[in-house]
């Protein structure tokens, strides 16, 4: 019995068909960015990501984040320029070969380790204690899921996470948070794994194995309906369909955020309590950055 033909990598298809017509897509002008590093003699460089040639506008993510893309094994996100680092994705900034597999990590030990790195030293006294209050130096544990997350508590009125992601993308573009985003297509099973599939180095000063970042994003997908919307050189934007609705529910989530991206508090809100009210309670947009 003859073996079925081997399925081509979708990025290899896009290298020959940049608008993706053979995959049921209708992409704007763009092309495949190859992996960095030495290539074998006589072999074309291995493709890493497809990126649009020009900035895209409102509606672009919604137009291309659908069943045809999922069937092709691709995830659509936005890549944002940074002043002085325009088109940073073409500048050998990705290193997927350095990353482990998100399947090898579990969110609780990952966040516990992150927490241990960022809690203030006891010598900082009351000032340090105030940064993480009402929590102490011990890891406080995972926050409970969003108000309607999980199979045991379905809510027919809860927003669809994919719809929420596309709506947030449009809002960020309209408000100038993403002034010149490019549409990017990444081969990945789920959005949370996109940073690892790319070998994205945004959090390098905090954690240089992006698979650990993806392990946390997977958990937020499951618990809060979070979806990856955009990546910058050192920033990350998530939509959140099921954010914690009260301060009491949001405080443990804010602790997770501090462990995940301490600069949000160290160089932002100043304390977990303040950050909870400013950026977590009822918020459908979680933004992170690493200095």
Short mmCIF file of C-alpha atoms in Angstrom, two decimals:
data_model
loop_
_atom_site.label_atom_id
_atom_site.label_comp_id
_atom_site.label_asym_id
_atom_site.label_seq_id
_atom_site.Cartn_x
_atom_site.Cartn_y
_atom_site.Cartn_z
CA UNK A 1 0.00 0.00 0.00
CA UNK A 2 1.43 3.34 -1.06
CA UNK A 3 2.21 5.84 1.66
CA UNK A 4 0.26 9.11 1.54
CA UNK A 5 2.30 12.04 0.27
CA UNK A 6 4.18 13.87 3.00
CA UNK A 7 2.48 17.11 3.97
CA UNK A 8 4.59 20.14 3.12
CA UNK A 9 5.52 22.60 5.80
CA UNK A 10 3.06 25.51 5.42
CA UNK A 11 5.87 28.07 5.36
CA UNK A 12 7.52 26.21 2.50
CA UNK A 13 4.19 26.47 0.68
CA UNK A 14 4.08 30.21 1.39
CA UNK A 15 7.64 30.60 0.11
CA UNK A 16 6.33 29.50 -3.31
CA UNK A 17 2.84 30.98 -2.88
CA UNK A 18 3.25 34.14 -0.73
CA UNK A 19 -0.46 35.00 -0.75
CA UNK A 20 -1.40 31.50 0.44
CA UNK A 21 -4.03 30.79 -2.22
CA UNK A 22 -3.14 27.07 -2.23
CA UNK A 23 -3.84 27.01 1.52
CA UNK A 24 -7.21 28.71 1.15
CA UNK A 25 -5.79 32.08 2.28
CA UNK A 26 -5.76 35.52 0.72
CA UNK A 27 -2.80 37.23 2.35
CA UNK A 28 -1.53 40.75 1.74
CA UNK A 29 1.86 41.11 0.02
CA UNK A 30 4.53 39.53 2.16
CA UNK A 31 7.15 36.84 2.32
CA UNK A 32 8.90 34.22 4.38
CA UNK A 33 11.70 35.18 6.76
CA UNK A 34 14.33 32.42 6.97
CA UNK A 35 15.90 31.06 10.12
CA UNK A 36 19.20 32.60 11.10
CA UNK A 37 22.38 30.58 11.18
CA UNK A 38 24.48 28.55 8.80
CA UNK A 39 22.63 26.73 6.05
CA UNK A 40 23.66 23.48 4.46
CA UNK A 41 25.40 23.70 1.10
CA UNK A 42 22.93 23.51 -1.77
CA UNK A 43 19.93 23.86 0.54
CA UNK A 44 17.58 26.80 0.79
CA UNK A 45 17.45 28.40 4.25
CA UNK A 46 14.79 26.92 6.49
CA UNK A 47 11.71 29.17 6.77
CA UNK A 48 10.77 30.61 10.17
CA UNK A 49 7.83 32.99 9.78
CA UNK A 50 5.77 34.71 7.10
CA UNK A 51 5.48 38.50 7.56
CA UNK A 52 3.53 41.09 5.58
CA UNK A 53 5.59 43.64 3.66
CA UNK A 54 3.65 46.63 4.99
CA UNK A 55 1.81 47.55 8.15
CA UNK A 56 -1.73 46.23 8.41
CA UNK A 57 -4.76 48.02 9.79
CA UNK A 58 -8.00 47.46 11.62
CA UNK A 59 -9.63 44.14 10.74
CA UNK A 60 -6.45 42.49 9.50
CA UNK A 61 -6.10 39.99 12.31
CA UNK A 62 -9.79 39.05 12.15
CA UNK A 63 -9.54 38.58 8.37
CA UNK A 64 -6.70 36.10 8.64
CA UNK A 65 -7.23 34.35 11.97
CA UNK A 66 -9.73 31.72 10.93
CA UNK A 67 -10.27 28.01 10.19
CA UNK A 68 -8.20 27.97 6.99
CA UNK A 69 -5.16 29.18 8.92
CA UNK A 70 -5.66 26.69 11.74
CA UNK A 71 -6.09 23.88 9.21
CA UNK A 72 -2.77 24.87 7.67
CA UNK A 73 -1.05 24.63 11.07
CA UNK A 74 -0.41 28.36 11.36
CA UNK A 75 -1.13 31.00 13.99
CA UNK A 76 -1.64 34.68 13.10
CA UNK A 77 -0.21 37.40 15.35
CA UNK A 78 0.97 40.96 14.91
CA UNK A 79 4.63 42.03 15.04
CA UNK A 80 5.26 45.62 16.09
CA UNK A 81 8.21 47.79 15.11
CA UNK A 82 10.13 49.64 17.82
CA UNK A 83 11.87 52.98 17.13
CA UNK A 84 15.43 52.19 16.19
CA UNK A 85 14.61 48.52 15.72
CA UNK A 86 12.36 48.59 12.70
CA UNK A 87 11.77 45.14 11.23
CA UNK A 88 13.65 43.57 14.15
CA UNK A 89 12.38 40.15 13.07
CA UNK A 90 14.74 40.26 10.08
CA UNK A 91 17.76 41.05 12.24
CA UNK A 92 18.66 37.57 13.50
CA UNK A 93 16.65 38.16 16.65
CA UNK A 94 15.04 34.70 16.71
CA UNK A 95 16.74 31.57 18.05
CA UNK A 96 14.24 28.66 18.14
CA UNK A 97 17.02 26.11 18.38
CA UNK A 98 17.90 27.41 21.86
CA UNK A 99 14.43 26.82 23.29
CA UNK A 100 13.15 23.72 25.05
CA UNK A 101 9.68 22.20 24.52
CA UNK A 102 6.70 23.77 26.36
CA UNK A 103 5.39 20.23 26.90
CA UNK A 104 8.32 19.65 29.26
CA UNK A 105 7.22 22.36 31.69
CA UNK A 106 4.34 22.86 34.14
CA UNK A 107 3.05 26.29 35.01
CA UNK A 108 3.16 26.06 38.82
CA UNK A 109 6.87 25.21 39.22
CA UNK A 110 7.72 27.69 36.48
CA UNK A 111 5.95 30.56 38.23
CA UNK A 112 7.23 29.45 41.64
CA UNK A 113 10.80 29.68 40.34
CA UNK A 114 10.12 33.04 38.69
CA UNK A 115 8.63 34.32 41.97
CA UNK A 116 11.69 33.25 43.95
CA UNK A 117 13.88 35.33 41.62
CA UNK A 118 11.92 38.56 41.90
CA UNK A 119 10.64 38.84 45.49
CA UNK A 120 12.48 41.60 47.36
CA UNK A 121 15.40 40.66 49.58
CA UNK A 122 14.53 40.52 53.31
CA UNK A 123 17.11 43.27 53.89
CA UNK A 124 14.78 45.67 52.07
CA UNK A 125 12.48 45.52 55.07
CA UNK A 126 9.05 47.12 55.02
CA UNK A 127 9.65 48.78 51.67
CA UNK A 128 10.25 45.42 50.03
CA UNK A 129 7.33 43.84 51.85
CA UNK A 130 5.01 46.56 50.58
CA UNK A 131 5.91 45.76 46.97
CA UNK A 132 4.49 42.23 47.21
CA UNK A 133 1.78 42.75 49.87
CA UNK A 134 -0.60 41.13 50.67
CA UNK A 135 1.73 38.23 49.81
CA UNK A 136 4.90 37.19 51.55
CA UNK A 137 8.13 35.77 50.19
CA UNK A 138 6.62 32.29 49.74
CA UNK A 139 5.00 31.62 46.37
CA UNK A 140 1.24 32.24 46.87
CA UNK A 141 0.11 29.57 44.40
CA UNK A 142 -1.87 29.72 41.18
CA UNK A 143 -4.87 32.01 40.90
CA UNK A 144 -8.26 30.40 40.34
CA UNK A 145 -9.64 30.38 36.81
CA UNK A 146 -11.63 33.24 35.34
CA UNK A 147 -15.31 33.65 36.23
CA UNK A 148 -16.58 31.33 33.51
CA UNK A 149 -13.55 29.27 32.53
CA UNK A 150 -13.40 25.51 32.51
CA UNK A 151 -15.84 22.81 31.38
CA UNK A 152 -17.68 22.80 34.71
CA UNK A 153 -18.83 26.40 34.48
CA UNK A 154 -19.69 27.26 30.87
CA UNK A 155 -21.28 30.65 30.35
CA UNK A 156 -23.19 31.17 27.07
CA UNK A 157 -22.73 34.92 27.45
CA UNK A 158 -18.94 34.73 27.88
CA UNK A 159 -17.05 36.34 24.99
CA UNK A 160 -15.37 34.08 22.48
CA UNK A 161 -11.60 34.32 23.11
CA UNK A 162 -10.78 34.55 19.40
CA UNK A 163 -13.32 37.32 18.87
CA UNK A 164 -11.91 39.13 21.90
CA UNK A 165 -8.39 38.81 20.45
CA UNK A 166 -9.37 40.37 17.12
CA UNK A 167 -11.31 43.16 18.84
CA UNK A 168 -8.33 43.98 21.04
CA UNK A 169 -6.02 44.02 18.01
CA UNK A 170 -8.26 46.62 16.36
CA UNK A 171 -8.41 48.68 19.56
CA UNK A 172 -4.62 48.67 19.97
CA UNK A 173 -4.19 49.79 16.37
CA UNK A 174 -6.82 52.53 16.65
CA UNK A 175 -5.39 53.86 19.92
CA UNK A 176 -1.82 53.91 18.63
CA UNK A 177 -0.48 51.17 20.92
CA UNK A 178 0.45 49.27 17.75
CA UNK A 179 1.14 52.10 15.29
CA UNK A 180 2.64 49.97 12.49
CA UNK A 181 1.92 46.27 13.04
CA UNK A 182 2.84 43.58 10.52
CA UNK A 183 0.75 40.47 10.09
CA UNK A 184 2.81 37.37 10.89
CA UNK A 185 2.01 33.68 10.38
CA UNK A 186 3.86 31.21 12.61
CA UNK A 187 3.73 27.40 12.41
CA UNK A 188 2.40 26.43 15.83
CA UNK A 189 -0.36 24.27 17.34
CA UNK A 190 -1.60 27.04 19.63
CA UNK A 191 -1.04 30.73 20.11
CA UNK A 192 0.70 30.30 23.46
CA UNK A 193 3.50 28.39 21.71
CA UNK A 194 4.20 31.08 19.11
CA UNK A 195 7.02 32.77 21.10
CA UNK A 196 8.80 29.42 21.43
CA UNK A 197 8.25 28.44 17.80
CA UNK A 198 9.82 31.75 16.80
CA UNK A 199 12.60 31.56 19.34
CA UNK A 200 11.56 35.04 20.43
CA UNK A 201 14.03 36.67 22.82
CA UNK A 202 11.93 39.45 24.35
CA UNK A 203 12.20 38.23 27.96
CA UNK A 204 15.91 37.30 27.74
CA UNK A 205 16.93 39.50 30.68
CA UNK A 206 14.39 37.63 32.83
CA UNK A 207 14.26 34.17 31.20
CA UNK A 208 16.12 33.05 28.10
CA UNK A 209 14.15 29.83 27.50
CA UNK A 210 10.92 31.07 25.95
CA UNK A 211 9.31 27.63 26.39
CA UNK A 212 8.80 28.58 30.06
CA UNK A 213 7.00 31.73 28.91
CA UNK A 214 4.79 29.58 26.67
CA UNK A 215 4.01 27.26 29.58
CA UNK A 216 2.56 30.24 31.47
CA UNK A 217 0.70 31.51 28.41
CA UNK A 218 -0.88 28.08 27.92
CA UNK A 219 -2.20 28.17 31.46
CA UNK A 220 -3.61 31.68 31.00
CA UNK A 221 -5.28 30.50 27.79
CA UNK A 222 -6.99 27.73 29.73
CA UNK A 223 -7.84 29.68 32.90
CA UNK A 224 -8.67 33.14 31.55
CA UNK A 225 -9.37 32.79 27.83
CA UNK A 226 -6.15 34.68 27.08
CA UNK A 227 -4.89 34.86 23.51
CA UNK A 228 -1.63 36.17 22.10
CA UNK A 229 -2.33 39.22 19.94
CA UNK A 230 1.00 40.95 19.34
CA UNK A 231 4.74 40.75 19.95
CA UNK A 232 7.25 43.56 19.97
CA UNK A 233 11.00 43.36 20.35
CA UNK A 234 10.59 43.05 24.14
CA UNK A 235 6.84 43.34 24.72
CA UNK A 236 3.85 41.04 24.56
CA UNK A 237 0.10 41.76 24.33
CA UNK A 238 -2.64 39.35 25.34
CA UNK A 239 -6.40 39.61 25.04
CA UNK A 240 -8.29 38.22 28.03
CA UNK A 241 -11.85 37.01 27.52
CA UNK A 242 -12.40 36.02 31.18
CA UNK A 243 -10.44 38.41 33.40
CA UNK A 244 -10.82 38.24 37.19
CA UNK A 245 -13.79 40.50 38.02
CA UNK A 246 -12.88 41.60 41.55
CA UNK A 247 -9.79 42.79 43.39
CA UNK A 248 -9.82 39.69 45.59
CA UNK A 249 -9.79 37.41 42.53
CA UNK A 250 -7.28 39.61 40.68
CA UNK A 251 -4.60 39.88 43.40
CA UNK A 252 -3.24 36.33 42.90
CA UNK A 253 -3.25 36.95 39.14
CA UNK A 254 -1.21 40.11 39.70
CA UNK A 255 1.26 38.01 41.68
CA UNK A 256 1.60 35.71 38.66
CA UNK A 257 2.19 38.75 36.46
CA UNK A 258 4.91 40.02 38.81
CA UNK A 259 6.68 36.66 38.62
CA UNK A 260 6.24 36.56 34.84
CA UNK A 261 7.24 40.17 34.05
CA UNK A 262 8.57 42.01 37.12
CA UNK A 263 9.26 45.22 35.18
CA UNK A 264 5.49 45.77 34.99
CA UNK A 265 5.69 46.54 38.72
CA UNK A 266 9.31 47.46 39.38
CA UNK A 267 9.27 50.13 36.67
CA UNK A 268 5.51 50.60 36.49
CA UNK A 269 2.84 50.43 39.17
CA UNK A 270 5.29 50.06 42.07
CA UNK A 271 3.40 47.37 44.00
CA UNK A 272 1.29 44.29 43.41
CA UNK A 273 -1.73 46.02 45.00
CA UNK A 274 -1.53 49.07 42.74
CA UNK A 275 -0.91 46.93 39.66
CA UNK A 276 -3.96 44.79 40.48
CA UNK A 277 -6.28 47.77 40.27
CA UNK A 278 -4.53 49.41 37.33
CA UNK A 279 -4.01 46.46 35.01
CA UNK A 280 -5.71 43.23 36.09
CA UNK A 281 -9.15 43.61 37.65
CA UNK A 282 -11.69 43.29 34.84
CA UNK A 283 -9.03 44.07 32.22
CA UNK A 284 -9.33 42.44 28.81
CA UNK A 285 -5.79 43.48 27.88
CA UNK A 286 -2.67 42.20 29.62
CA UNK A 287 0.56 43.81 28.41
CA UNK A 288 4.06 42.77 29.44
CA UNK A 289 7.53 44.12 28.79
CA UNK A 290 11.05 43.26 29.83
CA UNK A 291 13.85 45.79 30.20
#
